[in-house]
Amino acid sequence: WAEGDSAGRLLESFAGRRGLIVAGAGAGDPASVLDAARRLGWPVLADPRSGCRLPAPPVVAAADALLRIPEVAAWRPEVVVRLGSPWASKVLSRWLATLGPQVPQVLVDPFGRWADPERAASHVVAADPGAFMGSLAEHLGWAHGDSPWLAQWRAAEAAAQRALSGELDAGAELELSEPGVARAVLAGAPDGANLVVSSSMPVRDLEWYGAPREGVRVLSNRGANGIDGVLSTALGVALAGRRPTVAILGDLAFLYDAGSLLWASGRDVSLTALVVDNDGGGIFSFLPQASALEADRFERYWGTPHGTDLAAVAAAYGAAAEPVGDRAALDALAAGAARPGVRVAIVRSRRSSNVEAHDRLHAAVASAVLQAQAPAPDGRVRQEAVRVARGRREGPGA
């Protein structure tokens, strides 16, 4: 770790203690990251864009839901290493900021950028994150194994995934929810596929609820571009990689870039564009103005309903469009992503019920985790979980 010698020695000194790895997009070689995590005895909070959200013992996927539970948020690492870009989760970024200066946070970035909106990092290392973690693993030389600290996180992750599976994976949904769409598409995409997720809610739903899996590369535009050019990005990814590609995007992102479908006509590309149609900007229904403003005023300035037939728009540009109304159709769509051509599929959602779905999932995770930690009568645990979900609702952030 030539450029990060002092930071590397710092992390090595914490091996087997309460350390934490946070992996975002650009985290480097997943094998190096997970090998170092095993040797250190640390959990890896893995964003799906990092490539590290694999079914491996150190991996924690449900960090956003877990850190909404006060009992979990009270856990304090002694050191944190941050690889790649920040998560979209405001819950995670705020939690990292609350650790304070007494907890060293080492941020590893190839260009030495301080990619840390909360300015919580104490060390910034200009190095390839995967190479840095590989060097750390070589210096360690032996594994600390399943430390009590890691076991604590693994138990919480297992409880969270059971709760999410119970709510989203068993086909019990009365209607397809937006979190359920993100989780199901990630799980059902064929091996070797690309999954492109739009800014706004799709990237958050995948980050918060997507289960670990191998064989799918997750990509997302993050930054000043917002929801512009998402469909063009997905088409470019599909064409450049010659791999089946699925894109999840909201209705406004689709409408802003629907003209790119005309360009795609006649090209050798396999793209399934799954559009979540909630007739407007669903992310704003999570923010305070949703309850503070009169309904008409909120709709005009924040909800921005488009009132457009999205299937007709797709057809006008020469793309086949189909509705997706249940889990079986969604699974078939994801599994068939390798079919040649461009398809547009539309899932209808309601913004109000989408907020309720998120609250229900967070309550289910809290209930499962609290029950696993301290068994108690179901009614009392569930009541506490609902309080947690409602009392700690966080706006999605930027």
Coordinates of C-alpha atoms in Angstrom, one line a residue:
W1 CA 0.0 0.0 0.0
A2 CA 2.8 2.4 -0.9
E3 CA 0.8 5.6 -0.8
G4 CA -1.3 4.5 2.1
D5 CA 1.4 3.1 4.3
S6 CA 0.3 4.8 7.5
A7 CA -3.3 4.1 6.9
G8 CA -2.6 0.5 6.1
R9 CA -0.7 0.1 9.3
L10 CA -3.6 1.7 11.2
L11 CA -6.1 -0.7 9.8
E12 CA -3.7 -3.7 10.4
S13 CA -3.6 -2.6 14.1
F14 CA -7.3 -3.0 14.4
A15 CA -7.5 -6.5 12.9
G16 CA -9.8 -8.7 14.9
R17 CA -11.4 -5.7 16.6
R18 CA -14.5 -3.8 15.7
G19 CA -13.8 -2.6 12.2
L20 CA -16.2 -2.0 9.3
I21 CA -15.8 -1.8 5.6
V22 CA -18.2 0.3 3.5
A23 CA -18.1 -0.5 -0.2
G24 CA -19.6 1.7 -2.9
A25 CA -19.3 1.9 -6.6
G26 CA -15.6 1.7 -7.6
A27 CA -14.7 -0.4 -4.5
G28 CA -12.2 -2.4 -6.6
D29 CA -11.8 -6.2 -7.0
P30 CA -14.5 -7.8 -4.9
A31 CA -12.3 -10.9 -4.2
S32 CA -9.6 -8.7 -2.7
V33 CA -12.1 -6.7 -0.6
L34 CA -13.8 -9.8 0.8
D35 CA -10.5 -11.6 1.4
A36 CA -9.3 -8.7 3.5
A37 CA -12.6 -8.6 5.4
R38 CA -12.3 -12.2 6.3
R39 CA -8.8 -11.8 7.6
L40 CA -9.7 -8.7 9.6
G41 CA -12.9 -10.2 10.9
W42 CA -15.0 -7.3 9.7
P43 CA -18.4 -6.9 8.0
V44 CA -18.6 -5.4 4.6
L45 CA -21.6 -3.0 4.1
A46 CA -21.9 -3.6 0.3
D47 CA -23.7 -1.3 -2.2
P48 CA -24.9 -3.4 -5.2
R49 CA -22.9 -1.1 -7.5
S50 CA -19.7 -2.0 -5.7
G51 CA -19.6 -5.6 -7.0
C52 CA -19.1 -6.8 -3.4
R53 CA -22.7 -7.6 -2.6
L54 CA -22.1 -11.3 -3.0
P55 CA -23.5 -14.2 -1.0
A56 CA -20.4 -14.3 1.2
P57 CA -20.2 -14.4 5.1
P58 CA -18.8 -10.9 5.6
V59 CA -21.4 -9.2 3.4
V60 CA -24.2 -7.0 4.8
A61 CA -26.7 -5.9 2.2
A62 CA -29.5 -4.5 4.5
A63 CA -27.5 -1.8 6.1
D64 CA -30.0 1.0 5.4
A65 CA -32.9 -0.9 7.1
L66 CA -30.7 -2.1 10.0
L67 CA -29.4 1.3 10.9
R68 CA -32.9 2.7 11.2
I69 CA -33.1 0.5 14.3
P70 CA -31.8 2.4 17.3
E71 CA -30.4 -0.7 18.9
V72 CA -28.3 -1.4 15.8
A73 CA -27.4 2.2 15.2
A74 CA -25.9 2.2 18.7
W75 CA -23.3 -0.4 17.6
R76 CA -19.9 1.5 17.4
P77 CA -17.0 0.3 15.3
E78 CA -13.5 1.3 16.3
V79 CA -12.4 2.0 12.7
V80 CA -14.0 2.3 9.3
V81 CA -12.6 1.8 5.8
R82 CA -14.6 3.3 3.0
L83 CA -14.0 2.2 -0.6
G84 CA -15.4 3.9 -3.7
S85 CA -18.3 6.2 -3.9
P86 CA -20.8 6.9 -1.0
W87 CA -24.0 5.0 -0.8
A88 CA -27.2 6.8 -1.8
S89 CA -28.5 6.1 1.8
K90 CA -28.8 9.1 3.9
V91 CA -29.3 6.9 6.9
L92 CA -25.9 5.3 6.4
S93 CA -24.0 8.5 5.7
R94 CA -25.5 10.2 8.8
W95 CA -24.6 7.3 10.9
L96 CA -21.0 7.4 9.8
A97 CA -21.0 11.1 10.6
T98 CA -22.2 10.4 14.2
L99 CA -19.2 8.2 14.9
G100 CA -17.2 11.3 15.5
P101 CA -13.4 12.1 15.3
Q102 CA -12.6 9.4 17.9
V103 CA -13.3 6.7 15.2
P104 CA -10.8 6.8 12.4
Q105 CA -12.3 6.6 8.9
V106 CA -10.0 5.7 6.0
L107 CA -11.3 6.7 2.6
V108 CA -9.6 4.9 -0.3
D109 CA -10.1 6.5 -3.8
P110 CA -7.9 6.0 -7.0
F111 CA -7.6 9.8 -7.4
G112 CA -7.4 10.8 -3.8
R113 CA -10.8 12.5 -4.0
W114 CA -12.6 13.3 -0.7
A115 CA -15.8 11.7 -1.8
D116 CA -17.4 12.2 1.6
P117 CA -20.4 14.6 1.8
E118 CA -20.5 14.4 5.6
R119 CA -16.7 15.1 5.8
A120 CA -16.3 12.3 8.3
A121 CA -13.1 10.7 6.8
S122 CA -9.9 11.2 8.8
H123 CA -7.6 9.7 6.2
V124 CA -7.8 9.9 2.4
V125 CA -5.6 7.4 0.5
A126 CA -4.9 7.8 -3.2
A127 CA -4.9 4.2 -4.3
D128 CA -6.9 1.6 -6.2
P129 CA -9.2 0.3 -3.4
G130 CA -8.9 -3.3 -4.5
A131 CA -5.1 -3.2 -4.7
F132 CA -5.0 -1.5 -1.3
M133 CA -7.2 -4.1 0.3
G134 CA -5.2 -6.9 -1.4
S135 CA -2.0 -5.5 0.1
L136 CA -3.6 -5.3 3.5
A137 CA -4.6 -9.0 3.2
E138 CA -1.1 -9.9 2.3
H139 CA 0.3 -8.1 5.4
L140 CA -2.2 -9.7 7.6
G141 CA -1.3 -13.2 6.4
W142 CA -3.9 -15.1 8.5
A143 CA -7.6 -14.8 9.1
H144 CA -9.3 -13.7 12.4
G145 CA -12.4 -15.6 11.3
D146 CA -15.9 -15.1 12.6
S147 CA -15.3 -12.5 15.3
P148 CA -18.1 -11.7 17.8
W149 CA -18.4 -8.3 16.1
L150 CA -18.8 -9.9 12.7
A151 CA -21.2 -12.5 14.0
Q152 CA -23.4 -9.7 15.5
W153 CA -23.7 -8.1 12.0
R154 CA -24.2 -11.4 10.3
A155 CA -27.1 -12.3 12.6
A156 CA -28.7 -9.0 12.0
E157 CA -28.3 -9.3 8.2
A158 CA -29.7 -12.8 8.3
A159 CA -32.8 -11.7 10.2
A160 CA -33.2 -8.7 7.9
Q161 CA -33.0 -10.8 4.7
R162 CA -35.6 -13.3 6.2
A163 CA -37.9 -10.4 6.9
L164 CA -37.5 -9.0 3.4
S165 CA -38.0 -12.4 1.8
G166 CA -41.1 -12.9 3.8
E167 CA -42.5 -9.6 2.6
L168 CA -41.3 -9.6 -1.0
D169 CA -40.1 -12.9 -2.3
A170 CA -42.9 -15.3 -1.5
G171 CA -45.4 -13.9 -4.0
A172 CA -47.5 -12.6 -1.2
E173 CA -47.7 -9.0 -2.5
L174 CA -51.2 -8.0 -3.3
E175 CA -49.7 -5.6 -5.9
L176 CA -46.2 -5.2 -7.1
S177 CA -44.4 -2.7 -4.9
E178 CA -41.5 -0.6 -6.0
P179 CA -39.1 -2.3 -3.5
G180 CA -40.4 -5.7 -4.7
V181 CA -39.7 -4.8 -8.3
A182 CA -36.0 -3.9 -7.6
R183 CA -35.4 -7.0 -5.5
A184 CA -37.1 -9.3 -7.9
V185 CA -35.4 -8.0 -11.1
L186 CA -31.9 -8.2 -9.4
A187 CA -32.7 -11.8 -8.3
G188 CA -34.2 -12.9 -11.6
A189 CA -31.8 -11.3 -14.2
P190 CA -29.8 -14.0 -16.1
D191 CA -26.2 -14.6 -15.2
G192 CA -23.9 -12.3 -17.1
A193 CA -26.5 -9.5 -17.4
N194 CA -26.1 -5.8 -16.8
L195 CA -28.6 -4.1 -14.5
V196 CA -28.9 -0.3 -15.0
V197 CA -30.8 1.6 -12.3
S198 CA -32.0 5.1 -12.5
S199 CA -31.3 7.9 -10.1
S200 CA -34.1 8.9 -7.7
M201 CA -35.9 5.9 -6.2
P202 CA -34.8 2.9 -8.3
V203 CA -31.2 3.1 -7.2
R204 CA -32.3 3.4 -3.6
D205 CA -34.7 0.6 -3.7
L206 CA -32.0 -1.7 -5.1
E207 CA -29.5 -0.5 -2.6
W208 CA -31.9 -0.9 0.4
Y209 CA -33.6 -4.2 -0.6
G210 CA -31.6 -6.0 -3.2
A211 CA -30.3 -9.3 -1.9
P212 CA -26.7 -10.5 -2.4
R213 CA -26.1 -12.5 -5.6
E214 CA -23.4 -13.3 -8.2
G215 CA -23.4 -12.9 -11.9
V216 CA -25.0 -9.4 -12.5
R217 CA -23.1 -6.1 -12.9
V218 CA -25.0 -3.2 -11.5
L219 CA -24.5 0.3 -13.0
S220 CA -26.1 3.7 -12.2
N221 CA -25.6 7.3 -13.2
R222 CA -25.0 9.3 -10.0
G223 CA -24.2 13.0 -9.8
A224 CA -25.2 16.1 -11.6
N225 CA -27.0 14.4 -14.4
G226 CA -29.9 13.3 -12.2
I227 CA -32.5 11.4 -14.2
D228 CA -31.4 12.7 -17.6
G229 CA -30.1 10.3 -20.2
V230 CA -30.9 7.1 -18.2
L231 CA -32.4 5.2 -21.2
S232 CA -29.5 6.3 -23.4
T233 CA -27.1 5.0 -20.8
A234 CA -28.8 1.7 -20.7
L235 CA -28.8 1.4 -24.5
G236 CA -25.1 2.3 -24.6
V237 CA -24.3 -0.3 -21.9
A238 CA -26.2 -3.0 -23.8
L239 CA -24.6 -2.2 -27.1
A240 CA -21.0 -1.8 -25.8
G241 CA -21.0 -5.0 -23.7
R242 CA -23.1 -7.2 -26.0
R243 CA -24.7 -8.6 -22.9
P244 CA -28.4 -8.7 -22.0
T245 CA -29.3 -5.6 -20.1
V246 CA -32.2 -4.7 -17.9
A247 CA -32.9 -1.1 -16.9
I248 CA -35.2 0.0 -14.0
L249 CA -36.3 3.6 -14.3
G250 CA -39.1 5.8 -13.2
D251 CA -41.8 7.3 -15.5
L252 CA -40.2 10.8 -15.6
A253 CA -36.8 9.4 -16.4
F254 CA -38.4 7.4 -19.2
L255 CA -40.2 10.4 -20.6
Y256 CA -37.2 12.7 -20.5
D257 CA -35.2 10.3 -22.6
A258 CA -37.8 8.4 -24.6
G259 CA -36.4 9.7 -27.9
S260 CA -33.4 7.4 -27.5
L261 CA -35.7 4.5 -28.4
L262 CA -35.8 5.8 -32.0
W263 CA -32.0 5.6 -32.2
A264 CA -32.2 2.0 -30.9
S265 CA -34.5 0.8 -33.7
G266 CA -32.8 -1.7 -35.9
R267 CA -29.6 -2.1 -33.8
D268 CA -28.4 -5.4 -32.5
V269 CA -29.1 -4.9 -28.8
S270 CA -30.9 -6.7 -26.0
L271 CA -32.5 -4.3 -23.6
T272 CA -35.5 -4.6 -21.3
A273 CA -36.6 -1.3 -19.9
L274 CA -38.8 -1.7 -16.9
V275 CA -40.6 1.6 -16.2
V276 CA -42.2 2.2 -12.8
D277 CA -45.2 4.4 -13.5
N278 CA -46.5 6.2 -10.4
D279 CA -47.5 9.3 -12.4
G280 CA -44.9 11.6 -11.2
G281 CA -41.9 12.1 -8.9
G282 CA -42.4 9.4 -6.3
I283 CA -39.3 10.3 -4.3
F284 CA -40.9 13.6 -3.1
S285 CA -43.7 11.7 -1.3
F286 CA -41.1 10.7 1.3
L287 CA -40.2 14.3 2.1
P288 CA -41.8 16.7 4.7
Q289 CA -43.6 18.7 2.0
A290 CA -45.8 15.7 1.2
S291 CA -47.7 16.2 4.5
A292 CA -47.0 19.9 5.0
L293 CA -48.6 21.1 1.8
E294 CA -52.2 20.9 0.6
A295 CA -52.6 18.0 -1.9
D296 CA -53.2 20.2 -4.9
R297 CA -50.2 22.4 -4.2
F298 CA -48.0 19.4 -3.5
E299 CA -49.0 17.8 -6.8
R300 CA -48.4 20.9 -8.8
Y301 CA -44.9 21.6 -7.5
W302 CA -43.6 18.2 -6.3
G303 CA -45.7 15.3 -7.5
T304 CA -45.7 16.6 -11.1
P305 CA -48.1 14.1 -12.6
H306 CA -47.5 13.5 -16.3
G307 CA -50.9 11.9 -17.2
T308 CA -49.2 10.2 -20.2
D309 CA -49.8 6.8 -21.7
L310 CA -46.3 5.4 -21.5
A311 CA -47.0 2.4 -23.7
A312 CA -48.2 4.7 -26.5
V313 CA -45.0 6.8 -26.2
A314 CA -42.9 3.6 -26.5
A315 CA -44.9 2.4 -29.5
A316 CA -44.5 5.8 -31.2
Y317 CA -40.8 5.2 -31.2
G318 CA -41.1 1.7 -32.4
A319 CA -40.5 -0.2 -29.2
A320 CA -42.8 -3.0 -28.0
A321 CA -44.5 -2.2 -24.7
E322 CA -46.3 -4.4 -22.3
P323 CA -47.9 -4.1 -18.8
V324 CA -46.5 -6.1 -15.9
G325 CA -49.2 -6.7 -13.3
D326 CA -48.0 -9.5 -11.1
R327 CA -44.9 -11.3 -9.8
A328 CA -45.0 -14.1 -12.3
A329 CA -45.0 -11.7 -15.2
L330 CA -42.1 -9.8 -13.6
D331 CA -40.0 -12.9 -13.1
A332 CA -40.6 -14.0 -16.7
L333 CA -39.6 -10.6 -17.9
A334 CA -36.3 -10.6 -16.0
A335 CA -35.5 -14.1 -17.0
G336 CA -36.1 -13.3 -20.6
A337 CA -33.8 -10.3 -20.8
A338 CA -31.4 -12.1 -23.2
R339 CA -34.1 -11.9 -26.0
P340 CA -32.9 -9.6 -28.8
G341 CA -34.4 -6.2 -29.3
V342 CA -35.7 -3.5 -27.1
R343 CA -38.7 -4.1 -24.9
V344 CA -40.5 -1.6 -22.6
A345 CA -42.4 -3.0 -19.7
I346 CA -44.6 -0.9 -17.4
V347 CA -45.4 -1.5 -13.7
R348 CA -48.1 0.7 -12.3
S349 CA -47.6 2.0 -8.7
R350 CA -49.2 4.5 -6.4
R351 CA -47.1 7.0 -4.6
S352 CA -49.0 6.9 -1.4
S353 CA -48.9 3.1 -1.1
N354 CA -45.2 3.2 -2.1
V355 CA -44.4 5.1 1.1
E356 CA -46.5 2.7 3.1
A357 CA -44.7 -0.2 1.5
H358 CA -41.3 1.2 2.6
D359 CA -42.6 1.7 6.2
R360 CA -43.9 -1.9 6.2
L361 CA -40.6 -3.3 5.2
H362 CA -38.6 -1.3 7.7
A363 CA -41.1 -2.4 10.4
A364 CA -40.7 -6.0 9.4
V365 CA -36.9 -5.8 9.5
A366 CA -36.9 -4.1 12.9
S367 CA -39.3 -6.7 14.2
A368 CA -37.2 -9.6 13.0
V369 CA -33.9 -8.1 14.3
L370 CA -35.3 -7.2 17.7
Q371 CA -36.9 -10.6 18.0
A372 CA -33.7 -12.4 17.2
Q373 CA -31.7 -10.3 19.7
A374 CA -34.1 -10.4 22.6
P375 CA -37.1 -12.8 22.2
A376 CA -40.3 -11.2 23.5
P377 CA -44.0 -11.5 22.9
D378 CA -44.7 -10.9 19.3
G379 CA -47.1 -8.0 19.9
R380 CA -44.6 -6.0 21.9
V381 CA -41.8 -6.6 19.4
R382 CA -44.0 -5.7 16.5
Q383 CA -45.3 -2.5 18.2
E384 CA -41.7 -1.4 18.9
A385 CA -40.8 -2.2 15.3
V386 CA -43.6 0.0 13.9
R387 CA -42.5 2.8 16.2
V388 CA -39.0 2.5 14.9
A389 CA -40.1 2.5 11.2
R390 CA -42.3 5.5 11.6
G391 CA -40.2 7.5 14.0
R392 CA -37.0 7.1 12.0
R393 CA -38.4 7.7 8.5
E394 CA -35.6 9.4 6.6
G395 CA -36.0 11.4 3.4
P396 CA -34.1 9.7 0.6
G397 CA -31.7 12.6 0.2
A398 CA -30.1 13.7 -3.0

